[in-house]
Tab-separated table of C-alpha atoms in Angstrom:
chain	number	residue	atom	x	y	z
A	1	MET	CA	64.311	33.338	55.422
A	2	GLN	CA	64.372	35.017	52.020
A	3	SER	CA	61.886	35.687	49.242
A	4	LEU	CA	61.497	32.883	46.710
A	5	PHE	CA	61.744	35.508	43.952
A	6	ASN	CA	65.479	35.665	44.701
A	7	LEU	CA	65.876	32.150	43.291
A	8	LEU	CA	64.765	33.320	39.860
A	9	SER	CA	68.248	34.789	39.467
A	10	TYR	CA	69.756	31.296	39.796
A	11	PRO	CA	68.250	29.120	37.030
A	12	SER	CA	70.439	26.145	37.947
A	13	LYS	CA	68.599	25.859	41.269
A	14	LEU	CA	65.198	25.609	39.575
A	15	LYS	CA	65.700	22.606	37.312
A	16	ASN	CA	64.108	19.164	37.383
A	17	LEU	CA	61.488	20.161	39.932
A	18	PHE	CA	58.641	18.196	41.511
A	19	TRP	CA	56.094	20.821	42.581
A	20	PHE	CA	53.977	20.338	45.718
A	21	PHE	CA	51.214	22.801	46.652
A	22	ASP	CA	48.923	23.082	49.624
A	23	TYR	CA	45.483	24.293	48.521
A	24	ASP	CA	43.738	26.647	50.958
A	25	GLY	CA	45.837	29.736	51.612
A	26	THR	CA	48.374	28.765	48.940
A	27	LEU	CA	46.519	28.277	45.660
A	28	THR	CA	43.322	29.997	46.850
A	29	PRO	CA	42.741	32.615	49.566
A	30	ILE	CA	41.365	31.531	52.927
A	31	VAL	CA	37.601	32.157	53.013
A	32	SER	CA	34.977	31.902	55.726
A	33	GLU	CA	33.188	28.937	54.127
A	34	PRO	CA	35.433	26.117	52.798
A	35	GLU	CA	33.145	25.349	49.841
A	36	ARG	CA	33.726	28.860	48.489
A	37	ALA	CA	37.491	28.346	48.101
A	38	THR	CA	37.554	27.685	44.368
A	39	LEU	CA	40.591	27.754	42.116
A	40	GLY	CA	40.761	30.932	40.039
A	41	PRO	CA	40.975	30.554	36.236
A	42	GLU	CA	44.435	32.131	36.010
A	43	MET	CA	45.874	29.894	38.742
A	44	LYS	CA	44.312	26.879	37.045
A	45	ARG	CA	45.891	27.905	33.727
A	46	LEU	CA	49.321	28.238	35.344
A	47	LEU	CA	49.036	24.850	37.063
A	48	ASP	CA	47.939	23.301	33.779
A	49	LEU	CA	51.022	24.726	32.031
A	50	LEU	CA	53.240	23.631	34.882
A	51	SER	CA	51.864	20.085	34.956
A	52	GLY	CA	52.549	19.746	31.245
A	53	ARG	CA	56.270	20.145	31.901
A	54	PHE	CA	56.827	18.931	35.458
A	55	LYS	CA	55.393	16.579	38.019
A	56	VAL	CA	52.851	18.475	40.134
A	57	ALA	CA	51.044	17.472	43.330
A	58	VAL	CA	48.356	19.161	45.406
A	59	ILE	CA	48.319	18.102	49.056
A	60	SER	CA	45.509	19.212	51.341
A	61	GLY	CA	43.480	18.499	54.429
A	62	ARG	CA	40.444	18.243	52.172
A	63	PRO	CA	39.233	14.810	50.981
A	64	LEU	CA	40.934	13.472	47.874
A	65	ALA	CA	37.721	13.344	45.821
A	66	GLU	CA	37.078	17.001	46.604
A	67	MET	CA	40.610	17.939	45.505
A	68	GLU	CA	40.075	16.150	42.196
A	69	ARG	CA	36.967	18.280	41.674
A	70	LEU	CA	38.596	21.553	42.754
A	71	VAL	CA	41.792	21.058	40.730
A	72	PRO	CA	40.600	19.145	37.638
A	73	LEU	CA	43.900	18.652	35.815
A	74	LYS	CA	45.300	15.639	34.032
A	75	GLU	CA	48.376	13.746	35.117
A	76	ILE	CA	48.846	15.396	38.499
A	77	TYR	CA	49.077	13.858	41.954
A	78	TYR	CA	46.530	14.433	44.705
A	79	ALA	CA	47.058	13.868	48.421
A	80	GLY	CA	43.888	14.301	50.465
A	81	ASN	CA	43.199	14.262	54.204
A	82	HIS	CA	46.748	15.457	54.963
A	83	GLY	CA	48.200	12.640	52.887
A	84	PHE	CA	46.220	9.714	54.298
A	85	GLU	CA	44.954	9.108	50.741
A	86	ILE	CA	47.044	9.627	47.591
A	87	LYS	CA	46.190	9.269	43.917
A	88	GLY	CA	48.018	10.026	40.686
A	89	PRO	CA	49.722	8.429	37.691
A	90	GLY	CA	50.296	4.828	38.774
A	91	ILE	CA	49.257	5.527	42.397
A	92	ASN	CA	46.045	4.802	44.311
A	93	PHE	CA	46.876	4.576	48.024
A	94	VAL	CA	45.069	4.810	51.355
A	95	LEU	CA	47.030	4.404	54.576
A	96	PRO	CA	45.564	1.191	56.069
A	97	GLU	CA	45.769	2.376	59.674
A	98	ALA	CA	43.797	5.497	58.778
A	99	GLU	CA	41.113	3.479	57.002
A	100	LEU	CA	40.514	1.515	60.207
A	101	ALA	CA	39.617	4.747	62.013
A	102	ARG	CA	36.944	5.785	59.488
A	103	PRO	CA	33.911	4.456	61.470
A	104	LEU	CA	35.084	6.175	64.663
A	105	ILE	CA	35.663	9.491	62.889
A	106	SER	CA	32.120	9.259	61.513
A	107	ARG	CA	30.654	8.666	64.990
A	108	ILE	CA	32.615	11.585	66.466
A	109	CYS	CA	31.328	13.862	63.692
A	110	ALA	CA	27.743	12.865	64.386
A	111	GLU	CA	28.189	13.596	68.100
A	112	LEU	CA	29.792	16.968	67.416
A	113	GLN	CA	26.980	17.984	65.067
A	114	GLU	CA	24.401	17.009	67.672
A	115	ARG	CA	26.018	18.701	70.670
A	116	LEU	CA	27.516	21.811	69.065
A	117	GLY	CA	24.532	22.971	67.032
A	118	GLN	CA	24.068	25.872	69.433
A	119	PHE	CA	27.124	27.676	68.022
A	120	SER	CA	26.193	29.876	65.107
A	121	GLY	CA	28.783	29.894	62.311
A	122	LEU	CA	30.413	26.603	63.300
A	123	ILE	CA	31.066	24.127	60.481
A	124	VAL	CA	31.563	20.437	61.313
A	125	GLU	CA	33.153	18.861	58.256
A	126	GLY	CA	33.296	15.091	58.038
A	127	LYS	CA	35.965	14.061	55.533
A	128	GLY	CA	35.929	10.285	55.843
A	129	LEU	CA	39.427	9.660	57.161
A	130	THR	CA	39.552	12.900	59.171
A	131	ALA	CA	37.201	15.622	60.391
A	132	SER	CA	37.450	19.386	60.817
A	133	LEU	CA	35.730	21.957	63.009
A	134	HIS	CA	35.879	25.381	61.384
A	135	TYR	CA	35.194	28.156	63.885
A	136	ARG	CA	36.246	31.173	61.803
A	137	CYS	CA	32.662	32.462	61.757
A	138	VAL	CA	31.898	31.746	65.427
A	139	ALA	CA	31.569	34.884	67.556
A	140	PRO	CA	34.959	35.534	69.237
A	141	GLU	CA	33.386	35.654	72.699
A	142	GLU	CA	32.001	32.141	72.160
A	143	VAL	CA	35.228	30.431	71.094
A	144	ASP	CA	36.482	29.615	74.595
A	145	ARG	CA	33.172	27.991	75.544
A	146	LEU	CA	33.146	26.109	72.255
A	147	ALA	CA	36.679	24.829	72.892
A	148	LYS	CA	35.748	23.539	76.339
A	149	ILE	CA	32.770	21.577	75.034
A	150	PHE	CA	34.676	20.310	71.997
A	151	TYR	CA	37.558	18.964	74.059
A	152	ARG	CA	35.140	17.446	76.578
A	153	ILE	CA	33.540	15.493	73.725
A	154	VAL	CA	36.761	14.289	72.083
A	155	ARG	CA	38.852	13.750	75.240
A	156	PRO	CA	37.765	10.091	75.779
A	157	HIS	CA	38.653	9.229	72.188
A	158	VAL	CA	42.019	10.967	72.460
A	159	ALA	CA	42.697	9.185	75.773
A	160	SER	CA	41.970	5.853	74.118
A	161	GLY	CA	44.814	6.515	71.682
A	162	LEU	CA	42.558	6.139	68.630
A	163	VAL	CA	42.538	9.770	67.455
A	164	ARG	CA	44.519	12.956	67.946
A	165	ILE	CA	43.665	16.643	67.665
A	166	THR	CA	45.686	19.175	65.685
A	167	GLY	CA	45.071	22.855	65.047
A	168	GLY	CA	45.251	25.164	62.069
A	169	LYS	CA	43.896	28.530	60.963
A	170	LYS	CA	40.609	28.779	62.906
A	171	VAL	CA	40.145	25.016	62.683
A	172	TRP	CA	40.540	21.913	64.845
A	173	GLU	CA	41.362	18.689	63.059
A	174	ILE	CA	40.456	15.183	64.265
A	175	ARG	CA	42.790	12.588	62.781
A	176	PRO	CA	43.627	8.922	63.262
A	177	ASN	CA	46.402	8.644	65.834
A	178	VAL	CA	48.979	7.206	63.466
A	179	SER	CA	52.484	8.333	62.598
A	180	TRP	CA	51.641	10.025	59.311
A	181	ASP	CA	51.506	13.636	58.165
A	182	LYS	CA	52.119	15.800	55.112
A	183	GLY	CA	55.870	15.357	55.484
A	184	LYS	CA	55.715	11.554	55.446
A	185	ALA	CA	53.196	11.680	52.593
A	186	VAL	CA	55.479	13.865	50.471
A	187	ARG	CA	58.480	11.626	51.131
A	188	TRP	CA	56.365	8.585	50.181
A	189	MET	CA	55.251	10.253	46.943
A	190	LEU	CA	58.843	11.109	46.062
A	191	ASP	CA	59.939	7.496	46.634
A	192	VAL	CA	57.153	6.135	44.439
A	193	ALA	CA	57.031	8.765	41.680
A	194	ASP	CA	60.759	9.478	41.517
A	195	PRO	CA	62.567	6.284	42.596
A	196	ARG	CA	65.820	7.328	40.906
A	197	LYS	CA	65.921	10.591	42.915
A	198	ARG	CA	66.328	12.783	39.854
A	199	LEU	CA	63.840	15.473	40.851
A	200	LEU	CA	64.116	18.351	43.317
A	201	PRO	CA	60.962	18.827	45.428
A	202	ILE	CA	59.633	22.347	45.920
A	203	TYR	CA	56.837	22.657	48.465
A	204	PHE	CA	54.462	25.616	49.015
A	205	GLY	CA	52.270	25.841	52.126
A	206	ASP	CA	50.766	28.338	54.525
A	207	ASP	CA	49.499	26.441	57.568
A	208	THR	CA	50.938	24.712	60.612
A	209	THR	CA	50.219	21.319	59.007
A	210	ASP	CA	52.679	22.230	56.245
A	211	GLU	CA	55.506	22.521	58.769
A	212	ASP	CA	55.804	18.714	58.754
A	213	ALA	CA	56.535	18.854	55.021
A	214	PHE	CA	58.964	21.748	55.427
A	215	LEU	CA	60.856	19.744	58.022
A	216	ALA	CA	60.826	16.530	55.970
A	217	LEU	CA	62.247	18.359	52.943
A	218	ARG	CA	64.687	20.603	54.782
A	219	ASP	CA	67.771	18.896	53.317
A	220	LEU	CA	66.110	17.564	50.167
A	221	GLY	CA	64.492	20.471	48.379
A	222	ILE	CA	63.027	23.971	48.405
A	223	THR	CA	60.432	24.893	51.023
A	224	VAL	CA	58.210	27.971	50.758
A	225	LEU	CA	56.005	29.475	53.469
A	226	VAL	CA	53.076	31.470	52.068
A	227	ALA	CA	52.321	34.074	54.719
A	228	ARG	CA	52.280	37.843	55.140
A	229	GLY	CA	53.489	37.899	58.722
A	230	ARG	CA	56.787	36.418	59.823
A	231	ARG	CA	56.609	33.428	62.161
A	232	ARG	CA	58.777	30.562	63.297
A	233	THR	CA	58.939	28.072	60.468
A	234	ASN	CA	60.946	25.215	59.007
A	235	ALA	CA	60.669	26.780	55.535
A	236	GLU	CA	63.696	28.314	53.845
A	237	PHE	CA	61.860	30.775	51.585
A	238	PHE	CA	58.641	32.778	51.666
A	239	LEU	CA	55.985	34.326	49.448
A	240	ARG	CA	53.526	36.732	51.003
A	241	ASP	CA	50.205	35.452	49.640
A	242	VAL	CA	48.337	33.640	46.877
A	243	ASP	CA	48.942	36.529	44.477
A	244	GLU	CA	52.701	36.197	44.954
A	245	VAL	CA	52.464	32.441	44.320
A	246	LYS	CA	50.674	33.253	41.072
A	247	SER	CA	53.234	35.923	40.141
A	248	PHE	CA	56.140	33.579	40.815
A	249	LEU	CA	54.633	30.877	38.599
A	250	GLU	CA	53.950	33.401	35.825
A	251	ILE	CA	57.530	34.683	35.855
A	252	PHE	CA	58.998	31.205	36.132
A	253	LEU	CA	56.984	29.827	33.206
A	254	LYS	CA	57.703	32.851	30.997
A	255	SER	CA	61.405	33.217	31.678
A	256	ARG	CA	62.678	29.655	32.076
A	257	ALA	CA	63.243	27.008	29.468
A	258	THR	CA	61.477	24.240	31.383
A	259	PRO	CA	62.269	20.577	30.751
A	260	ARG	CA	59.656	18.025	29.835
A	261	ARG	CA	58.796	15.302	32.317
């Protein structure tokens, strides 16, 4: 794996791009409370410039409506709830199988809020099509006990085949048990937004959920892990943190004659 900055020396490899960005940990630093992860003015300016010249998408585990509020730019694509819902120029899509699970996800959230209130610092986030349990602020000595109770609550629903549990950075995700992830969502967006296959996707992400997109784009585009520490990944390139993402975009926009969409 090599630094993405190396590609700046090869302009021919950075033409006709379709830019995909995860949000938390990629465009904004990870913070203890999800509502505090706001897009900085300089990053917003760079994304605005970028979206004026290229197709740009933000894909996140957050709900789509929240992403529209956090990244208020015109003519970009949003994929919320890990791609279960997608909106953009000419697109307004919700995966039907995921929509069917909405009532169950709501009931599970209510049960979790009722039975896990004893854990200080825990955030139960209902997101409509999915749900998240953020335990970053839970005392480390309480996490094992929390995990046991959490899995005891969700185990019957997982056993029924209706939902599945995935993990991330200090978070457990409850999702509909359907064959859909960020990788499939990105491929779907490419098929719809670029049916003639003229654009090269470039995907930036920091979390385990982004590995599905890295894998899906392995032979199709450029994949970038945003992380300080090295780990096993399907990405081809890396940037160390949000600041390096910002620096790369600044250099790219200043030094490249970028084509219009």
